Coordinates of C-alpha atoms and ligand atoms in Angstrom, one line a residue:
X1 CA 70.5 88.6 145.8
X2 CA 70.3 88.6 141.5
X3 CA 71.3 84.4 142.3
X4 CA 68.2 83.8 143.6
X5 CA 66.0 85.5 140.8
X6 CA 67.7 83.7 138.1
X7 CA 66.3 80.5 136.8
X8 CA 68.2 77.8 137.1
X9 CA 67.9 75.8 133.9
X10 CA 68.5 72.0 134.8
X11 CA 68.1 68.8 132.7
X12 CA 65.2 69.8 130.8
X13 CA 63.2 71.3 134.2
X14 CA 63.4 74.5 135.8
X15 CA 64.1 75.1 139.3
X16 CA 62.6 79.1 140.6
X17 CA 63.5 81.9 142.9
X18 CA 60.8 81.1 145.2
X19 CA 61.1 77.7 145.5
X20 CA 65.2 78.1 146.3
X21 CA 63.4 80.7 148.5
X22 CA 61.3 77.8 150.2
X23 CA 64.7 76.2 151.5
X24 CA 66.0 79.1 153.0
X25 CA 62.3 79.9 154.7
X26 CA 62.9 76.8 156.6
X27 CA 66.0 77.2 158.1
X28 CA 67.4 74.3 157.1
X29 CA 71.2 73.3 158.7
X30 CA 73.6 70.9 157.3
X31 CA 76.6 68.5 158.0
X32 CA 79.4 68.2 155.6
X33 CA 82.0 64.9 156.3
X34 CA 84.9 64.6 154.0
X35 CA 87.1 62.0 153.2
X36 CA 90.1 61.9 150.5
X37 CA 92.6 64.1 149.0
X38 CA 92.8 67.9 148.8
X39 CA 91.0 67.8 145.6
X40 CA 88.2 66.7 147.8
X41 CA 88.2 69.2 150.9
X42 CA 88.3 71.9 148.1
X43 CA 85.2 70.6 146.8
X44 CA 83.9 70.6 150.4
X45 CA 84.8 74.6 150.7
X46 CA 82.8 74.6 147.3
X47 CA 79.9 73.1 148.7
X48 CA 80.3 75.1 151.9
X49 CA 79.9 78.5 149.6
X50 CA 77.1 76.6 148.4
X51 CA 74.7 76.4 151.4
X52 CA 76.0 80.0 152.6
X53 CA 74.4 81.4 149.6
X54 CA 70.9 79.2 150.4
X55 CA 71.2 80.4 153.6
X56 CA 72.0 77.0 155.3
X57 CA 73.7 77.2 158.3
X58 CA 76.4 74.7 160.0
X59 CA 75.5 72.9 162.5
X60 CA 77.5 71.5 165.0
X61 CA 76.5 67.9 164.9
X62 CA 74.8 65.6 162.7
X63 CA 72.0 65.3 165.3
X64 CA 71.4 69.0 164.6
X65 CA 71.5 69.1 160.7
X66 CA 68.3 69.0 158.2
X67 CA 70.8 68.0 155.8
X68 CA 74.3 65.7 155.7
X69 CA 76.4 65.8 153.2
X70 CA 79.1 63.4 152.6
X71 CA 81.8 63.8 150.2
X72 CA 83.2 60.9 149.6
X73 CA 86.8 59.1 148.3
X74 CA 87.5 55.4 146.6
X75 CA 90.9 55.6 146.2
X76 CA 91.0 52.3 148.0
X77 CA 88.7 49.7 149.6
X78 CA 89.4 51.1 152.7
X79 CA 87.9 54.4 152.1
X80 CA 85.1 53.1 151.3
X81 CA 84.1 50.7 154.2
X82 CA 84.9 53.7 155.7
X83 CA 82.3 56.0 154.2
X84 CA 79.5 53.2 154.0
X85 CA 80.0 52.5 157.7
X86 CA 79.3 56.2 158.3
X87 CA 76.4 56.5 156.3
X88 CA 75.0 53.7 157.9
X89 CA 75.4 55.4 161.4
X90 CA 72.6 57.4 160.4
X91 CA 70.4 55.5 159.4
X92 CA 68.8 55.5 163.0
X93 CA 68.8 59.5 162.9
X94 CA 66.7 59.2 159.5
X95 CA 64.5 57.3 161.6
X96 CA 64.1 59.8 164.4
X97 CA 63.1 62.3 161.7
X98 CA 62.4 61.0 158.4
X99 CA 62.8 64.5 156.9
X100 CA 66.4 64.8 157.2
X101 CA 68.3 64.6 153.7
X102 CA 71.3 62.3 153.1
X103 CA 73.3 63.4 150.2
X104 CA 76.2 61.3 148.9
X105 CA 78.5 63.7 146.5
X106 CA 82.4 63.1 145.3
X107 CA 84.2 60.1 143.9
X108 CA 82.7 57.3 145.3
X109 CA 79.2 58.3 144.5
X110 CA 80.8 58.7 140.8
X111 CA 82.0 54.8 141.3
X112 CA 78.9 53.5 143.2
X113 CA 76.3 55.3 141.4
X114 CA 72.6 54.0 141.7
X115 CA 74.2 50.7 143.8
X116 CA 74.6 53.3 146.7
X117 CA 71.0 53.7 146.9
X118 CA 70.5 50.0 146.6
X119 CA 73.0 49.5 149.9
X120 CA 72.1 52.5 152.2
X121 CA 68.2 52.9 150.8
X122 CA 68.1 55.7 153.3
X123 CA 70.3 58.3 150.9
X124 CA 68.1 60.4 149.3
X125 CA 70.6 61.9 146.4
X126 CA 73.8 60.9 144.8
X127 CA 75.9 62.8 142.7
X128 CA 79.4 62.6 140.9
X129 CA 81.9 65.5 141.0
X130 CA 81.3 66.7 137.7
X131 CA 78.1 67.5 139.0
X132 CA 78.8 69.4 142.0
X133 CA 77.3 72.7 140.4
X134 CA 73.9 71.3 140.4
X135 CA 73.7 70.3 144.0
X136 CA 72.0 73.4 145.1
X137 CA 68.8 72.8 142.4
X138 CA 69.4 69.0 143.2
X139 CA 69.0 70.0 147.4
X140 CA 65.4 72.0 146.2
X141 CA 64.1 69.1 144.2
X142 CA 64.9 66.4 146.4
X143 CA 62.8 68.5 149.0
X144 CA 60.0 69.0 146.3
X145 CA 60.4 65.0 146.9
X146 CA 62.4 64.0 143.5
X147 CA 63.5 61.0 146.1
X148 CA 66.7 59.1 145.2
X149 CA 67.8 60.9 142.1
X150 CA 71.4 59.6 141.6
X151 CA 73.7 62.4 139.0
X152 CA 76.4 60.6 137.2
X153 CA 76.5 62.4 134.0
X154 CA 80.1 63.1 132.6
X155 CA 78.9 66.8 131.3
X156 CA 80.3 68.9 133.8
X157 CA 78.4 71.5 135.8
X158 CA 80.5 74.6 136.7
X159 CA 80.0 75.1 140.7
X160 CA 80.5 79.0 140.0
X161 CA 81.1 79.2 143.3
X162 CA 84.5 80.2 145.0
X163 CA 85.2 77.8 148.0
X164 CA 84.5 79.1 151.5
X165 CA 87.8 78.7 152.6
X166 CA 88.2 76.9 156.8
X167 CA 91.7 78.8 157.0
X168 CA 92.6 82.7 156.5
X169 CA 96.0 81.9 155.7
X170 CA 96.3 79.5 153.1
X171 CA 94.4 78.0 150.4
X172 CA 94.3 75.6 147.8
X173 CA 93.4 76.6 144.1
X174 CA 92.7 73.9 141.7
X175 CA 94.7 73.9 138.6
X176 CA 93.2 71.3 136.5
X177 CA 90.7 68.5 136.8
X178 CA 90.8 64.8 136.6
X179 CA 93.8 62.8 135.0
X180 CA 94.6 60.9 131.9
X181 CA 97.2 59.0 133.4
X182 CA 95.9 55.6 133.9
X183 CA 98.1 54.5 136.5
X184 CA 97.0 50.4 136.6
X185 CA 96.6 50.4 140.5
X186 CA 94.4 54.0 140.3
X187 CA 90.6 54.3 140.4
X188 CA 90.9 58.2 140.4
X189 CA 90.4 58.7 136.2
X190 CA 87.3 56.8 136.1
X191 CA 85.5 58.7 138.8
X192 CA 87.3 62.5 138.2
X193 CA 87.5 62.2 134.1
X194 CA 89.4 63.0 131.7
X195 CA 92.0 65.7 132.2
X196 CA 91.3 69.4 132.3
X197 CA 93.7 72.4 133.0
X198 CA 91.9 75.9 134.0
X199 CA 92.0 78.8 132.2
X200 CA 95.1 80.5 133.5
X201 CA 93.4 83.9 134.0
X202 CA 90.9 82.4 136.0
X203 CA 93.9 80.6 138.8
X204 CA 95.5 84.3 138.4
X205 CA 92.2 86.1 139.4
X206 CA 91.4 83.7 141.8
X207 CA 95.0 84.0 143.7
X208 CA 94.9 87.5 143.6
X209 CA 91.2 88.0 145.1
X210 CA 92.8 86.0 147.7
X211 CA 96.1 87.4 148.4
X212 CA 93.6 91.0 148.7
X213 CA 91.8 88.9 151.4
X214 CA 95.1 88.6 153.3
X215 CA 96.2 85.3 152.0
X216 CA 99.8 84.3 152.6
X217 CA 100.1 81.2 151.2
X218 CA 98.7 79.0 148.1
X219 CA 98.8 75.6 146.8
X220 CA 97.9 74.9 143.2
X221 CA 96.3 71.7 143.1
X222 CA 95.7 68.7 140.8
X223 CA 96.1 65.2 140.2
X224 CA 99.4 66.0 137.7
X225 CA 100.4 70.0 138.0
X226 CA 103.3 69.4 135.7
X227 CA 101.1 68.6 132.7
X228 CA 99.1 71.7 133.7
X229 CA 98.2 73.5 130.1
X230 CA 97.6 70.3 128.1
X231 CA 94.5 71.4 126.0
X232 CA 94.0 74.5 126.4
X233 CA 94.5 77.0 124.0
X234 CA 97.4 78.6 123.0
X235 CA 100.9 77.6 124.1
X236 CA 100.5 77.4 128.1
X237 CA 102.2 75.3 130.6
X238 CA 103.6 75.1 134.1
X239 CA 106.4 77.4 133.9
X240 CA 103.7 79.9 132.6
X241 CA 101.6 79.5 135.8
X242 CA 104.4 79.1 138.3
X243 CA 106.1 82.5 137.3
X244 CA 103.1 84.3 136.8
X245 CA 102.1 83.0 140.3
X246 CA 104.7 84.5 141.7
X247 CA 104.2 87.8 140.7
X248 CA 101.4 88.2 142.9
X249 CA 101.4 91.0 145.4
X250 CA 100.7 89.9 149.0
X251 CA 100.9 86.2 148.5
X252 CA 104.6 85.2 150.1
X253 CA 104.7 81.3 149.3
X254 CA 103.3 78.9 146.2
X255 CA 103.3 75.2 146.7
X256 CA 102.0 72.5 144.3
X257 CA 100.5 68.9 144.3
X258 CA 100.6 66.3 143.0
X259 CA 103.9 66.5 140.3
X260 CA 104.5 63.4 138.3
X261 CA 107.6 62.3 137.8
X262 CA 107.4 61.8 133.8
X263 CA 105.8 65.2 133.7
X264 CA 108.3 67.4 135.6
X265 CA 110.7 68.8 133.5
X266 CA 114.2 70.2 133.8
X267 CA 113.2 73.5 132.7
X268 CA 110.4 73.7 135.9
X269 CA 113.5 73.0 138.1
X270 CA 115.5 75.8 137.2
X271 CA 112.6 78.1 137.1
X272 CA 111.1 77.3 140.7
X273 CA 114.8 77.7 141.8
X274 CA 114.6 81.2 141.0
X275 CA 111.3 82.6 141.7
X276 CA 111.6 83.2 145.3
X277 CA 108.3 82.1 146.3
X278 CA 108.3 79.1 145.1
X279 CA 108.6 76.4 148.5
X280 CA 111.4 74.0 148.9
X281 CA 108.8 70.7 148.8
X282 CA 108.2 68.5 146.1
X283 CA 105.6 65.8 146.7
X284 CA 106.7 63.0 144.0
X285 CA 104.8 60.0 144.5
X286 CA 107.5 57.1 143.7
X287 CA 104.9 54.1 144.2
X288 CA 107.8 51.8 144.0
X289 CA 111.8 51.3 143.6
X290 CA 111.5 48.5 141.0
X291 CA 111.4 49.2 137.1
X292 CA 109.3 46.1 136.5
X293 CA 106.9 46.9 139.0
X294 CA 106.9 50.3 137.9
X295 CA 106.7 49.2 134.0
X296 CA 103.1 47.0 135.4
X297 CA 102.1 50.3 137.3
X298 CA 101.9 52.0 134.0
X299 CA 104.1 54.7 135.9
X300 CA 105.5 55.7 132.3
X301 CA 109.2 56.5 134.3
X302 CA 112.1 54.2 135.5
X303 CA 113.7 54.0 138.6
X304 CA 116.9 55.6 137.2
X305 CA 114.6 58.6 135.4
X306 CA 113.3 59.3 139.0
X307 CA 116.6 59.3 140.5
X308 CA 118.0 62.0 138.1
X309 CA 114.8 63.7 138.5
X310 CA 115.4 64.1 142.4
X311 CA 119.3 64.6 141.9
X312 CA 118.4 67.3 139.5
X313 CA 116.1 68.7 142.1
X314 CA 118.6 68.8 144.4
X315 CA 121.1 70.0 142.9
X316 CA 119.4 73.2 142.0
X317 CA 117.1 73.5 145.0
X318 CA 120.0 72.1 148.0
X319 CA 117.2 72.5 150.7
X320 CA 115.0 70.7 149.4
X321 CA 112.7 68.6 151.0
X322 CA 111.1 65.8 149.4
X323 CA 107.8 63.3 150.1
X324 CA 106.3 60.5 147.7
X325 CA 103.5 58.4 148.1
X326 CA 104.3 53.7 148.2
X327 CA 102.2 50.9 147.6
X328 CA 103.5 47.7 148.5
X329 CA 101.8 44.3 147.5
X330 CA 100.9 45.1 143.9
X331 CA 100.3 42.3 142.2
X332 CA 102.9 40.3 141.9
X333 CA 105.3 42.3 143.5
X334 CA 108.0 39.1 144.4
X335 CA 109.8 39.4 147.9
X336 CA 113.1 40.6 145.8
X337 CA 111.2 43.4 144.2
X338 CA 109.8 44.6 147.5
X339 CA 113.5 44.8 148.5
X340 CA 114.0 46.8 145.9
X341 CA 111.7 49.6 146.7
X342 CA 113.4 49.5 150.7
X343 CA 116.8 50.1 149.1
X344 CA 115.8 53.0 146.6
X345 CA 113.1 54.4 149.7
X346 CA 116.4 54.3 151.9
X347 CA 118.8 56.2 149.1
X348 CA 116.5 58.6 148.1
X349 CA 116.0 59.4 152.3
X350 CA 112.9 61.5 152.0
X351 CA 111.6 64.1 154.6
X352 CA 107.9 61.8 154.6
X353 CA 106.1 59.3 153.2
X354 CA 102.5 58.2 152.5
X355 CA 102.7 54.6 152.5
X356 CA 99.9 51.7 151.7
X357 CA 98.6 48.5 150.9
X358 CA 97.9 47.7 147.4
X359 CA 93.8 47.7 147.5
X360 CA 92.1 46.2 144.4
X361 CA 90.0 49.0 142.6
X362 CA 87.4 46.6 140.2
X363 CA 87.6 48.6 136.8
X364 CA 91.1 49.3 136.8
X365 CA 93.9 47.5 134.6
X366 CA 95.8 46.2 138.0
X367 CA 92.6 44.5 139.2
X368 CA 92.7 42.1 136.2
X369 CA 96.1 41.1 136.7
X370 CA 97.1 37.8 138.3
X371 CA 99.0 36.9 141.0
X372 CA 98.0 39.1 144.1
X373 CA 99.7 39.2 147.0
X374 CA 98.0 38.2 150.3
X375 CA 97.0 40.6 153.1
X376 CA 99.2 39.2 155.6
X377 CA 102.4 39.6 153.5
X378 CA 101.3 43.1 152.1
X379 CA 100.8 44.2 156.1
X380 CA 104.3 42.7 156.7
X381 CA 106.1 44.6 154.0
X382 CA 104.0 47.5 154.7
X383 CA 104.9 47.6 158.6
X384 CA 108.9 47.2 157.2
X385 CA 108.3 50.0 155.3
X386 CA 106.8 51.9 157.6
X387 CA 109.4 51.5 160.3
X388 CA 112.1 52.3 157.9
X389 CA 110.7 55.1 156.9
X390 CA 109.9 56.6 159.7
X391 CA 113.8 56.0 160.7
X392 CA 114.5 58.0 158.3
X393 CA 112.1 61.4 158.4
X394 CA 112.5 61.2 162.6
X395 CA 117.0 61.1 161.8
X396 CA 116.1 63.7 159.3
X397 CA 114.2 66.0 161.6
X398 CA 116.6 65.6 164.6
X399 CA 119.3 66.9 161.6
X400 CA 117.5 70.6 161.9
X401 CA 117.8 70.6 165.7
X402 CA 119.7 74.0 165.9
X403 CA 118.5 75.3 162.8
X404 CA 116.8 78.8 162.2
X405 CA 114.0 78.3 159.9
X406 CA 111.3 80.5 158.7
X407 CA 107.3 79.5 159.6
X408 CA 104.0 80.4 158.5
X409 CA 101.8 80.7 162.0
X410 CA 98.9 78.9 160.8
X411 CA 97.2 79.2 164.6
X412 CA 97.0 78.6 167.9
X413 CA 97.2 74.6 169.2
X414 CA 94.0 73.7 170.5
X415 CA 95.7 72.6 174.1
X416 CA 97.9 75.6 174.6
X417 CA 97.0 79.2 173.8
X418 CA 100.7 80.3 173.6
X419 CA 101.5 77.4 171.6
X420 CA 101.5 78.1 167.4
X421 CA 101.7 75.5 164.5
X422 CA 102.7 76.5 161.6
X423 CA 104.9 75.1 158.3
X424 CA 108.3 75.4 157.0
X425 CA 108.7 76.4 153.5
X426 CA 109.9 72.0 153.3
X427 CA 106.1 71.8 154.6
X428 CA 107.3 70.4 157.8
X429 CA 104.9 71.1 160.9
X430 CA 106.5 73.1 163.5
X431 CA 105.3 74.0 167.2
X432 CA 106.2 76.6 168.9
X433 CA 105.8 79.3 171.7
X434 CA 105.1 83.1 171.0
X435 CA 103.3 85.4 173.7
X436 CA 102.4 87.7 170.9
X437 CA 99.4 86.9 168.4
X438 CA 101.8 85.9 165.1
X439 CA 99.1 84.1 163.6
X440 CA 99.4 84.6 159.7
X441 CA 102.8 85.5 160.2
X442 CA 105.8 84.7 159.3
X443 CA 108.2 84.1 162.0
X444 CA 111.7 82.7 162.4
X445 CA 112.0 79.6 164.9
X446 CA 114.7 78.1 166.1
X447 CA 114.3 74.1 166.1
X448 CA 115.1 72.6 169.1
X449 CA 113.7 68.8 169.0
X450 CA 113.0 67.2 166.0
X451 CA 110.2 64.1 165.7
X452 CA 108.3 61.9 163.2
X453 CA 105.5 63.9 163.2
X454 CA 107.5 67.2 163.3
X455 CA 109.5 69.8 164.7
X456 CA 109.2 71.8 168.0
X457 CA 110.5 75.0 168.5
X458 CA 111.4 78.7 169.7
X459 CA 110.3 81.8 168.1
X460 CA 113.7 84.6 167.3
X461 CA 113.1 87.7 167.8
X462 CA 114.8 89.9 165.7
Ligands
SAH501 N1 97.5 62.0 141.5 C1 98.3 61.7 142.6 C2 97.6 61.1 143.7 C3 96.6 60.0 143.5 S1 95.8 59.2 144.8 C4 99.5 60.9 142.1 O1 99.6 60.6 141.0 O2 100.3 60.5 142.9 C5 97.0 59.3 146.1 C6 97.8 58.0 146.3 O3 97.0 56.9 146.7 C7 98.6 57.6 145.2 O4 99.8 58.3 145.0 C8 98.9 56.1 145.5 O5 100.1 56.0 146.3 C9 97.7 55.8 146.4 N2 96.8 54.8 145.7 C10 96.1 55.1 144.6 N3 95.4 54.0 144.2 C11 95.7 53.0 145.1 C12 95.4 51.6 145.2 N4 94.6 51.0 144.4 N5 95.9 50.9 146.3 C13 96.7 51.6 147.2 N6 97.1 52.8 147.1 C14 96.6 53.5 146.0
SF4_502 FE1 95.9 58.1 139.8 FE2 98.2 58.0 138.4 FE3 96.4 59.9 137.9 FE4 97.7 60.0 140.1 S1 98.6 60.2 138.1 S2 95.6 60.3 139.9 S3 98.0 57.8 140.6 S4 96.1 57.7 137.6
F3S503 FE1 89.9 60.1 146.7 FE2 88.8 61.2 144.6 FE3 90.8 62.3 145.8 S1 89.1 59.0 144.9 S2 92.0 60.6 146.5 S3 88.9 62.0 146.7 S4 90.3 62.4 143.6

């Protein structure tokens, strides 16, 4: 319990043992919604960790909770209806009992800052991702009744806290931090900072406290893996990680996201194809198939780089499967352009796709520009893409039909207790029957129907 005897030194005040001890006398229970990328939900595991250790408990429903948390996402306008909608829900359950804390963490709190406050009066702390490791102090001060405190500050404050992880399986382990890519369409740099890689004996310790915890599979996470190293010191990069990785005892499969196409290098090819645990999936956001558009993105690679990049890929890695991330409808993105992206999405026939509407992020270099396209004709070329698209992943799935493929039983379907869901080493999502308990297994399945959303099949018993 040494946590709770230290003083936690905060901004020029001082928060004590007995007043961190004050929260925990009160048996206080929160509510944690998430929105946004993995980044995000390992933020929430953080945060989870968190109110373990101030003996917080879950509670089942926001009706039941002393405290709700959102972490929140802006990557578009969408989100962030979304999250404002939400936090306007409970507004009437403030009312009911005015002692219940709203906290707004993550990256739209970053954006939104003090304006938050000004729109949903009834949030009672905001605070930016950098600032996640103060959010325990911050939860004892706001109930000493420091009242709509909002915590932008750049300096970062180091949770110190491993996530409290929702699966016993897998896990995702941040790499680096933020992103100095300034993609014109992307809000994510000025709300995550500048870019940051981890310590490389920290991710190493990390994975292999895990893997002693019975992990079987890991994802190394961050907004551009493939510049992983950049400014730290000494000569670290990708490679490094990956094959040290993979040395790790009990751990049987490494995945990574998010690559960047003008960051992933030959030499990370013909490494992963030779450290066996290293999956078959590459998630390589392509945004679009036109160079001008891609040039305007501020995407820093050509449609002809990308294709060598996946031709490359497949070349050394034949079964692999590939994803990207679309917008349609950046600004002005002509008819002919648009085009252009259906006949490079088409050639380059990937396994699945994350596909949306340009959204205007206010800050960014894209939200300046001129010439935006209208809703209606971004939701026409979106639906086209969409049904194209999903053509191709449901023709591509149907091609396993018959196909023996290795899964890692992630658990039991909600519906069906004999029924397991799990992933292929391609990260495809596969259903299927076992009337043994395989869960955090791995265990060979025969495909026998192939959808859009994924595969069902038959477990082989050897
Ligand atoms: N770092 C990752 C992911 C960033 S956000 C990458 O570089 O790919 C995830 C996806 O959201 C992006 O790949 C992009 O397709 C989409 N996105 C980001 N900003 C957007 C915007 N303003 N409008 C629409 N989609 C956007
Ligand atoms: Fe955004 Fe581009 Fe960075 Fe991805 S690489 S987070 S799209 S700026
Ligand atoms: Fe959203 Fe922040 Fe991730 S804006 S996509 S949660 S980095």
């Amino acid at each position: 319990m040494t946590i709770y005897k230290i003083l936690f030194i905060f901004k020029g005040y001082k928060v004590s043992v007995e007043k961190l001890y004050k929260i925990m006398e009160k048996h206080e229970t929160y509510f944690l919604i998430t929105y946004g990328c993995q980044m995000n939900l390992n933020d929430s595991e953080v945060i989870e960790s968190m109110m373990e250790k101030l003996h917080c408990s879950k509670a089942k429903k926001p009706e039941d909770a002393t405290i709700i948390i959102f972490n929140t996402c802006c990557v578009r306008e969408g989100v962030d209806e979304k999250v404002y909608g939400r936090i306007g829900d409970y507004k009437r359950l403030k009312r009911i009992n005015p002692s219940l804390l709203i906290i707004v963490c993550g990256c739209l709190a970053q954006k939104d800052g003090k304006a938050m406050i000004e729109r949903a009066p009834h949030i009672d702390l905001v605070l930016g991702p950098n600032q996640l490791g103060n959010l325990p102090d911050l939860i004892t001060r706001t109930r000493e009744g420091f009242l709509h405190e909002v915590h932008t500050e750049w300096d970062i404050a180091e949770p110190g806290y491993l996530p409290r992880r929702a699966s016993k399986i897998t896990a995702w382990v941040p790499i680096s931090y933020g992103c100095d890519n300034y993609c014109s369409f992307c809000i994510v740099p000025y709300v995550r900072g500048r870019e940051r890689s981890r310590p490389l004996s920290d991710i190493v310790e990390e994975i292999k406290k895990l893997a002693g915890e019975g992990y079987k599979e890991i994802t190394l996470l961050g907004q551009n893996v493939n510049s992983y190293g950049k400014g730290l010191p000494g000569d670290v990069n990708f490679g490094h990680l990956l094959s040290e990785v993979n040395t790790i005892e009990g751990i049987e499969r490494i995945r990574f996201t998010t690559s960047h196409p003008k960051d992933f290098k030959g030499e990370y090819i013909e490494l992963i194809s030779r450290l066996d645990k290293l999956c078959e999936w590459f998630h390589l956001p392509l945004q679009a198939g036109d160079d001008d558009v891609l040039k305007n993105m501020n995407r820093g690679y050509t449609v002809g780089d990308y294709r060598r990049l996946v031709e490359n890929i497949r070349s050394h890695i034949p079964k692999a499967s590939i994803s990207t991330d679309l917008i349609v409808g950046f600004p002005g993105e002509t008819e002919e352009q648009f085009e252009n992206t259906l006949k490079f999405v088409s050639e380059m026939s990937y396994d699945q796709a994350f596909m949306f509407k340009y959204s205007i992020r206010s800050g960014t270099a894209a939200a300046e520009m001129t010439c935006h396209v209208d809703e209606e004709e971004k939701q026409r070329r979106l639906a086209k893409l969409i049904d194209m698209q999903n053509n191709i992943t449901q023709k591509k799935n149907i091609s396993m039909e018959g196909e023996i493929v290795e899964v890692l039983a992630e658990g039991r379907t909600k519906k069906n207790p004999n029924r397991y869901s799990g992933r292929t080493r391609g990260n495809k999502l596969v259903a299927f029957d076992s009337s043994e308990d395989v869960t955090g297994k791995l265990v060979s399945v025969k495909i026998d129907k192939g959808f859009t959303w994924g595969l069902v099949g038959t477990q082989v018993l050897s």
